[in-house]
Amino acid sequence: MNKKIRTVGVIAIVAIWALLTAFSWFGPKTEISEAERRPLAQMPEIKAETLLNGKFMSEFEDYSLDQFPLRDTFRQVKSLFHYYVLGQKDNNDIYIADGFAVKQEYPYNPESVGHALGRFNYLYEKYLRESGSNIFVTIVPDKGYYLGQESGHLTMDYEAMFEGFRTGMPWAEFVDITDTLDAQDYYRTDTHWRQENLLPTAAKLCEALGVTAPKAEDFIPTALERPFYGVYYGQAALPMDPETMYVMESDLLKNCTVLDWESGKQNAVYDLNKLESKDLYDVFLSGSRSLLTIENPNASTNKELIIFRDSFGSAIAPLLVQNYAKVTLVDIRYIQIDMLGRFLEFTGQDVLFLYSTLVLNNSSTIK
């Protein structure tokens, strides 16, 4: 009897192995992981050279892992087991605190901050020293600033980072916005902040800039129909509900146009063509773009604002527009500083450096 059971067990294991092998070779292929927002490895080409040097097997291993049947289901089961059974505090460096998925950003990286400061100071010396501009800098804290310590997770030394920019950019006024935010102002499944909650933050920035703060009654929070699954939803592989994304619409913003310097096209402030994008956050100013200019024909002044920014700037920039005839957003992760003079003249505009702690602590992307 025991021999029969063992035989059946061996046959079952061989059958499962054969089925998985056949699926790896002949099953349907998925090009992109929607949950992880990354391309998946594809079947490598069979060549004598790659078979002999071992490259084929290395690439096939990556391919078989990425194309494994029910891969996302197994990822979720694994994450649930590690998180709730083994009691691990995070999964893929992402933890859950008060229902928010948070990336554990630790430790503070002074070399990365030094690199960012070096780039900003170079930009100042090249374009801004003689421009007559009023210059400001603000840092957007990630969710860990509000949730990390109280939930027992490691957090970077935020105060050291803030002080580094206060002292490292003496030519810019530091604007502390941490007291205008809390965890509820961020998406639960994503890195980014919620635009509908940013009026207090925009008001503090406007006060520093010396312009009129936006008023709540001038905006209509409008829900997008498509549910929003943030970047942490896939990376954490834990069950989380989708969220509703809102955009702050106004008559003023509907009359604004956005010039995309890369394509030469005019877009709206909220690009509804991006409703089908892998990242719904791309609705705000069309997502990651190197150089954009918002033109406001109904501005109360002829002033201009230049924002050096990362992706957090896409959501807050529309709330800063009303007093400016032009607001130009520059992302020096995608355009080299030395090229800016080909497109922009720096002649007394207000200038705001707005970057998140996540980018500044990993600033190698800044050109």
Coordinates of C-alpha atoms in Angstrom, one line a residue:
M1 CA 0.0 0.0 0.0
N2 CA 2.8 2.4 1.0
K3 CA 4.6 1.6 -2.3
K4 CA 1.5 2.4 -4.3
I5 CA 1.1 5.7 -2.4
R6 CA 4.8 6.6 -3.1
T7 CA 4.4 5.6 -6.8
V8 CA 1.3 7.8 -7.1
G9 CA 3.2 10.7 -5.4
V10 CA 6.1 10.4 -7.7
I11 CA 3.9 10.2 -10.8
A12 CA 2.0 13.3 -9.6
I13 CA 5.2 15.3 -9.0
V14 CA 6.5 14.3 -12.4
A15 CA 3.2 15.2 -14.0
I16 CA 3.2 18.6 -12.4
W17 CA 6.8 19.2 -13.4
A18 CA 6.1 18.2 -16.9
L19 CA 3.0 20.5 -17.0
L20 CA 4.9 23.5 -15.7
T21 CA 7.8 22.8 -18.1
A22 CA 5.4 22.6 -21.1
F23 CA 3.7 25.8 -19.9
S24 CA 7.1 27.5 -19.8
W25 CA 7.9 26.5 -23.3
F26 CA 4.6 26.6 -25.1
G27 CA 2.1 28.6 -22.8
P28 CA 0.9 32.1 -23.5
K29 CA 3.4 34.8 -22.8
T30 CA 2.8 38.0 -20.9
E31 CA 4.9 41.0 -21.9
I32 CA 4.2 43.4 -19.0
S33 CA 3.4 42.9 -15.3
E34 CA 0.5 45.4 -14.7
A35 CA 0.9 44.9 -10.9
E36 CA 4.7 45.5 -10.8
R37 CA 4.7 48.0 -13.8
R38 CA 7.7 46.4 -15.4
P39 CA 8.4 44.4 -18.6
L40 CA 8.6 40.6 -18.1
A41 CA 11.5 38.5 -19.4
Q42 CA 10.7 36.8 -22.7
M43 CA 11.8 33.4 -24.1
P44 CA 15.5 33.8 -25.1
E45 CA 16.5 32.9 -28.6
I46 CA 18.2 29.5 -28.9
K47 CA 21.7 29.8 -30.4
A48 CA 24.7 27.5 -30.2
E49 CA 26.8 30.3 -28.8
T50 CA 24.4 31.1 -25.9
L51 CA 23.8 27.4 -25.2
L52 CA 27.6 26.8 -24.9
N53 CA 28.5 29.8 -22.7
G54 CA 25.5 29.4 -20.4
K55 CA 23.8 32.6 -21.3
F56 CA 20.7 30.8 -22.6
M57 CA 20.1 29.0 -19.3
S58 CA 20.6 32.2 -17.3
E59 CA 18.1 34.1 -19.4
F60 CA 15.7 31.1 -19.5
E61 CA 15.7 31.0 -15.7
D62 CA 14.6 34.7 -15.6
Y63 CA 12.0 34.0 -18.3
S64 CA 10.6 30.9 -16.5
L65 CA 10.3 32.9 -13.2
D66 CA 8.5 35.8 -14.9
Q67 CA 6.2 33.6 -17.0
F68 CA 5.4 31.1 -14.2
P69 CA 1.6 30.2 -14.3
L70 CA -0.5 32.0 -11.7
R71 CA 2.6 34.0 -10.9
D72 CA 0.7 37.0 -9.3
T73 CA -1.4 34.6 -7.2
F74 CA 1.7 32.8 -5.9
R75 CA 3.4 36.2 -5.2
Q76 CA 0.4 37.3 -3.1
V77 CA 0.3 34.0 -1.2
K78 CA 4.1 34.3 -0.5
S79 CA 3.7 37.9 0.7
L80 CA 0.8 37.0 3.0
F81 CA 2.8 34.1 4.5
H82 CA 5.9 36.2 5.1
Y83 CA 3.9 39.1 6.5
Y84 CA 1.3 37.5 8.6
V85 CA 2.6 34.0 9.4
L86 CA 6.3 34.6 9.7
G87 CA 5.7 38.1 11.2
Q88 CA 8.1 39.9 8.9
K89 CA 7.7 43.7 9.2
D90 CA 8.0 44.3 5.5
N91 CA 7.8 42.6 2.1
N92 CA 10.2 43.9 -0.7
D93 CA 11.0 46.8 1.7
I94 CA 7.3 47.8 1.8
Y95 CA 5.3 47.7 5.0
I96 CA 1.7 48.4 5.9
A97 CA 0.9 51.0 8.6
D98 CA -2.6 52.2 9.3
G99 CA -3.7 50.8 6.0
F100 CA -1.0 52.6 4.0
A101 CA 1.7 50.8 2.0
V102 CA 5.0 52.5 2.7
K103 CA 8.4 52.1 1.3
Q104 CA 11.0 51.7 4.0
E105 CA 13.5 54.4 3.0
Y106 CA 16.6 53.8 5.2
P107 CA 19.2 54.9 5.9
Y108 CA 19.8 58.6 5.2
N109 CA 22.2 58.8 2.3
P110 CA 24.4 61.9 2.7
E111 CA 26.3 61.1 -0.5
S112 CA 23.1 61.1 -2.5
V113 CA 22.1 64.4 -0.9
G114 CA 25.5 65.8 -1.7
H115 CA 25.1 64.8 -5.4
A116 CA 21.7 66.6 -5.6
L117 CA 23.2 69.7 -3.9
G118 CA 26.1 69.6 -6.4
R119 CA 23.7 69.6 -9.3
F120 CA 21.5 72.4 -7.8
N121 CA 24.5 74.6 -7.1
Y122 CA 25.8 74.0 -10.6
L123 CA 22.4 75.1 -12.0
Y124 CA 22.4 78.2 -9.8
E125 CA 25.9 79.2 -10.8
K126 CA 25.2 78.7 -14.5
Y127 CA 21.7 80.3 -14.8
L128 CA 20.4 81.9 -11.6
R129 CA 23.2 83.8 -9.8
E130 CA 22.8 86.8 -12.1
S131 CA 19.1 86.3 -13.0
G132 CA 17.6 88.5 -10.3
S133 CA 15.2 85.6 -9.4
N134 CA 13.7 85.0 -6.0
I135 CA 14.6 81.4 -5.3
F136 CA 12.9 78.9 -2.9
V137 CA 13.4 75.2 -2.0
T138 CA 11.0 72.8 -0.4
I139 CA 11.2 69.1 0.3
V140 CA 8.2 66.7 0.1
P141 CA 8.4 64.1 2.8
D142 CA 7.5 60.5 1.9
K143 CA 4.9 58.7 3.9
G144 CA 7.5 57.2 6.2
Y145 CA 8.0 60.6 7.7
Y146 CA 4.5 60.4 9.2
L147 CA 4.1 56.6 9.7
G148 CA 7.6 55.0 10.1
Q149 CA 8.6 55.5 13.7
E150 CA 5.2 55.1 15.3
S151 CA 4.7 51.8 13.5
G152 CA 8.2 50.5 14.6
H153 CA 10.0 50.7 11.3
L154 CA 13.4 52.1 10.4
T155 CA 13.3 55.7 9.0
M156 CA 15.9 57.9 7.5
D157 CA 17.2 61.0 9.4
Y158 CA 14.8 63.5 7.9
E159 CA 16.0 66.4 9.9
A160 CA 19.6 65.8 8.7
M161 CA 18.3 65.9 5.1
F162 CA 16.3 69.1 5.7
E163 CA 19.3 70.8 7.4
G164 CA 21.5 69.7 4.5
F165 CA 19.4 71.7 2.1
R166 CA 19.0 74.7 4.4
T167 CA 22.8 75.0 4.6
G168 CA 23.7 73.6 1.2
M169 CA 21.5 76.1 -0.7
P170 CA 22.2 79.4 1.1
W171 CA 21.0 81.3 -2.0
A172 CA 17.4 79.8 -1.7
E173 CA 14.8 80.3 1.0
F174 CA 13.8 77.0 2.6
V175 CA 10.1 76.5 2.9
D176 CA 9.1 73.7 5.4
I177 CA 5.8 72.1 4.3
T178 CA 5.9 69.1 6.7
D179 CA 3.3 70.8 9.0
T180 CA 0.8 71.1 6.2
L181 CA 0.7 67.4 5.5
D182 CA -0.1 64.1 7.2
A183 CA -0.4 60.5 6.1
Q184 CA -4.0 61.0 4.9
D185 CA -2.7 63.4 2.2
Y186 CA -1.0 60.5 0.4
Y187 CA -2.5 57.6 -1.6
R188 CA -2.6 54.4 0.3
T189 CA -1.1 52.3 -2.5
D190 CA 1.2 54.8 -4.1
T191 CA 4.2 57.1 -3.3
H192 CA 2.4 60.3 -4.3
W193 CA 0.2 62.9 -2.6
R194 CA -3.4 63.5 -3.2
Q195 CA -4.1 66.7 -5.1
E196 CA -7.4 67.3 -3.5
N197 CA -5.7 67.6 -0.1
L198 CA -2.9 70.0 -1.1
L199 CA -4.5 73.4 -0.8
P200 CA -2.9 74.0 2.7
T201 CA 0.5 73.1 1.2
A202 CA -0.1 75.3 -1.9
A203 CA -1.1 78.1 0.4
K204 CA 2.1 77.9 2.3
L205 CA 4.2 77.9 -0.9
C206 CA 2.2 80.9 -2.3
E207 CA 2.8 82.8 1.0
A208 CA 6.5 82.3 0.6
L209 CA 6.4 83.2 -3.1
G210 CA 4.4 86.4 -2.3
V211 CA 1.3 85.5 -4.4
T212 CA -2.3 84.9 -3.6
A213 CA -3.1 81.4 -2.2
P214 CA -5.7 79.2 -4.0
K215 CA -9.2 79.1 -2.5
A216 CA -11.1 75.9 -2.0
E217 CA -14.3 77.4 -3.5
D218 CA -12.5 78.0 -6.8
F219 CA -12.0 74.3 -7.4
I220 CA -14.3 71.2 -7.9
P221 CA -12.7 67.9 -6.9
T222 CA -13.6 65.6 -9.7
A223 CA -13.3 61.8 -9.5
L224 CA -11.7 59.9 -12.3
E225 CA -13.8 56.9 -13.4
R226 CA -10.9 54.4 -13.5
P227 CA -9.9 52.9 -10.1
F228 CA -6.3 53.7 -9.1
Y229 CA -3.8 51.0 -8.1
G230 CA -0.6 52.6 -7.0
V231 CA 2.9 51.4 -7.5
Y232 CA 3.1 49.8 -4.1
Y233 CA 0.0 47.7 -4.8
G234 CA 2.0 45.4 -7.1
Q235 CA 5.3 45.7 -5.3
A236 CA 4.0 44.7 -1.9
A237 CA 1.8 41.8 -3.5
L238 CA -0.6 42.2 -0.6
P239 CA -4.4 42.5 -0.9
M240 CA -5.3 46.2 -0.9
D241 CA -8.4 48.0 -2.3
P242 CA -8.1 50.3 -5.2
E243 CA -8.5 54.1 -4.6
T244 CA -10.3 56.9 -6.2
M245 CA -8.2 59.6 -7.8
Y246 CA -9.5 63.2 -7.9
V247 CA -8.4 66.2 -10.0
M248 CA -9.0 69.7 -8.9
E249 CA -10.8 71.4 -11.8
S250 CA -11.5 75.1 -12.1
D251 CA -12.5 77.5 -14.8
L252 CA -9.0 79.1 -14.7
L253 CA -7.3 75.7 -15.3
K254 CA -9.7 74.8 -18.1
N255 CA -8.5 77.9 -20.0
C256 CA -4.8 77.1 -19.4
T257 CA -2.7 75.3 -22.0
V258 CA 0.4 73.2 -21.5
L259 CA 3.2 73.1 -24.0
D260 CA 5.2 69.9 -24.0
W261 CA 8.6 70.9 -25.2
E262 CA 9.5 67.3 -26.1
S263 CA 6.7 66.8 -28.6
G264 CA 5.8 70.5 -29.4
K265 CA 2.2 69.7 -28.7
Q266 CA -0.3 71.7 -26.6
N267 CA -2.2 69.7 -23.9
A268 CA -4.6 70.3 -21.1
V269 CA -3.5 70.6 -17.5
Y270 CA -5.2 67.2 -16.9
D271 CA -4.4 64.9 -19.7
L272 CA -7.4 62.6 -19.9
N273 CA -5.7 60.6 -22.7
K274 CA -3.7 59.1 -19.9
L275 CA -6.7 57.4 -18.4
E276 CA -5.5 54.3 -20.1
S277 CA -1.9 54.7 -18.9
K278 CA -0.3 52.1 -16.7
D279 CA 0.1 54.8 -14.1
L280 CA -3.1 56.8 -13.6
Y281 CA -1.0 59.6 -11.9
D282 CA 0.1 60.5 -15.5
V283 CA -3.2 62.4 -15.8
F284 CA -1.5 65.2 -14.0
L285 CA 0.4 67.2 -16.6
S286 CA 0.9 64.1 -18.8
G287 CA 3.3 62.3 -16.4
S288 CA 7.1 62.3 -16.6
R289 CA 8.1 65.0 -19.0
S290 CA 11.4 66.9 -19.1
L291 CA 10.1 70.4 -19.9
L292 CA 6.6 71.8 -19.7
T293 CA 5.1 75.3 -19.7
I294 CA 1.7 76.1 -18.4
E295 CA 0.3 79.3 -20.0
N296 CA -2.4 81.1 -18.1
P297 CA -4.2 83.7 -20.2
N298 CA -6.3 84.9 -17.2
A299 CA -3.4 85.5 -14.8
S300 CA -3.7 88.6 -12.6
T301 CA 0.0 89.5 -13.2
N302 CA 2.6 88.9 -15.9
K303 CA 4.9 87.1 -13.5
E304 CA 6.5 83.7 -14.3
L305 CA 7.4 80.8 -12.1
I306 CA 10.0 78.0 -12.8
I307 CA 9.7 74.8 -10.9
F308 CA 12.6 72.4 -10.8
R309 CA 10.8 69.2 -9.7
D310 CA 10.2 65.5 -9.7
S311 CA 6.8 63.8 -10.2
F312 CA 5.3 65.3 -7.0
G313 CA 5.4 68.7 -8.8
S314 CA 2.8 67.5 -11.4
A315 CA 0.0 67.5 -8.9
I316 CA 0.8 70.7 -7.0
A317 CA 1.8 72.9 -9.9
P318 CA -1.8 73.5 -11.1
L319 CA -2.6 74.9 -7.6
L320 CA 0.1 77.5 -8.0
V321 CA -0.9 78.8 -11.4
Q322 CA -3.5 81.5 -10.8
N323 CA -1.1 84.5 -10.3
Y324 CA 1.4 83.5 -12.9
A325 CA 1.2 84.1 -16.7
K326 CA 3.6 81.2 -17.2
V327 CA 4.7 78.3 -15.0
T328 CA 7.5 76.2 -16.4
L329 CA 8.3 72.8 -15.0
V330 CA 11.8 71.3 -15.4
D331 CA 12.7 67.8 -14.6
I332 CA 16.5 67.5 -14.7
R333 CA 16.3 63.7 -14.4
Y334 CA 15.3 63.8 -18.1
I335 CA 17.2 66.8 -19.4
Q336 CA 20.8 67.9 -18.8
I337 CA 21.3 71.2 -17.1
D338 CA 23.7 72.4 -19.8
M339 CA 20.9 72.1 -22.3
L340 CA 18.4 74.4 -20.5
G341 CA 19.8 77.6 -22.0
R342 CA 18.6 76.4 -25.4
F343 CA 15.0 76.6 -24.3
L344 CA 14.7 79.0 -21.3
E345 CA 15.9 82.5 -20.5
F346 CA 16.4 83.1 -16.8
T347 CA 15.4 86.7 -16.3
G348 CA 13.9 87.4 -12.9
Q349 CA 11.3 84.6 -12.7
D350 CA 10.3 83.2 -9.3
V351 CA 12.1 79.8 -8.9
L352 CA 11.1 76.9 -6.8
F353 CA 13.0 73.7 -6.2
L354 CA 10.5 71.0 -5.2
Y355 CA 11.8 67.5 -4.7
S356 CA 10.7 64.5 -2.6
T357 CA 12.8 62.7 0.0
L358 CA 12.6 59.6 -2.1
V359 CA 14.4 61.2 -5.1
L360 CA 16.9 63.2 -3.0
N361 CA 17.9 60.0 -1.0
N362 CA 18.4 58.2 -4.4
S363 CA 19.6 61.2 -6.5
S364 CA 21.7 59.3 -9.1
T365 CA 18.8 60.0 -11.6
I366 CA 19.5 63.8 -11.5
K367 CA 21.6 64.6 -14.5

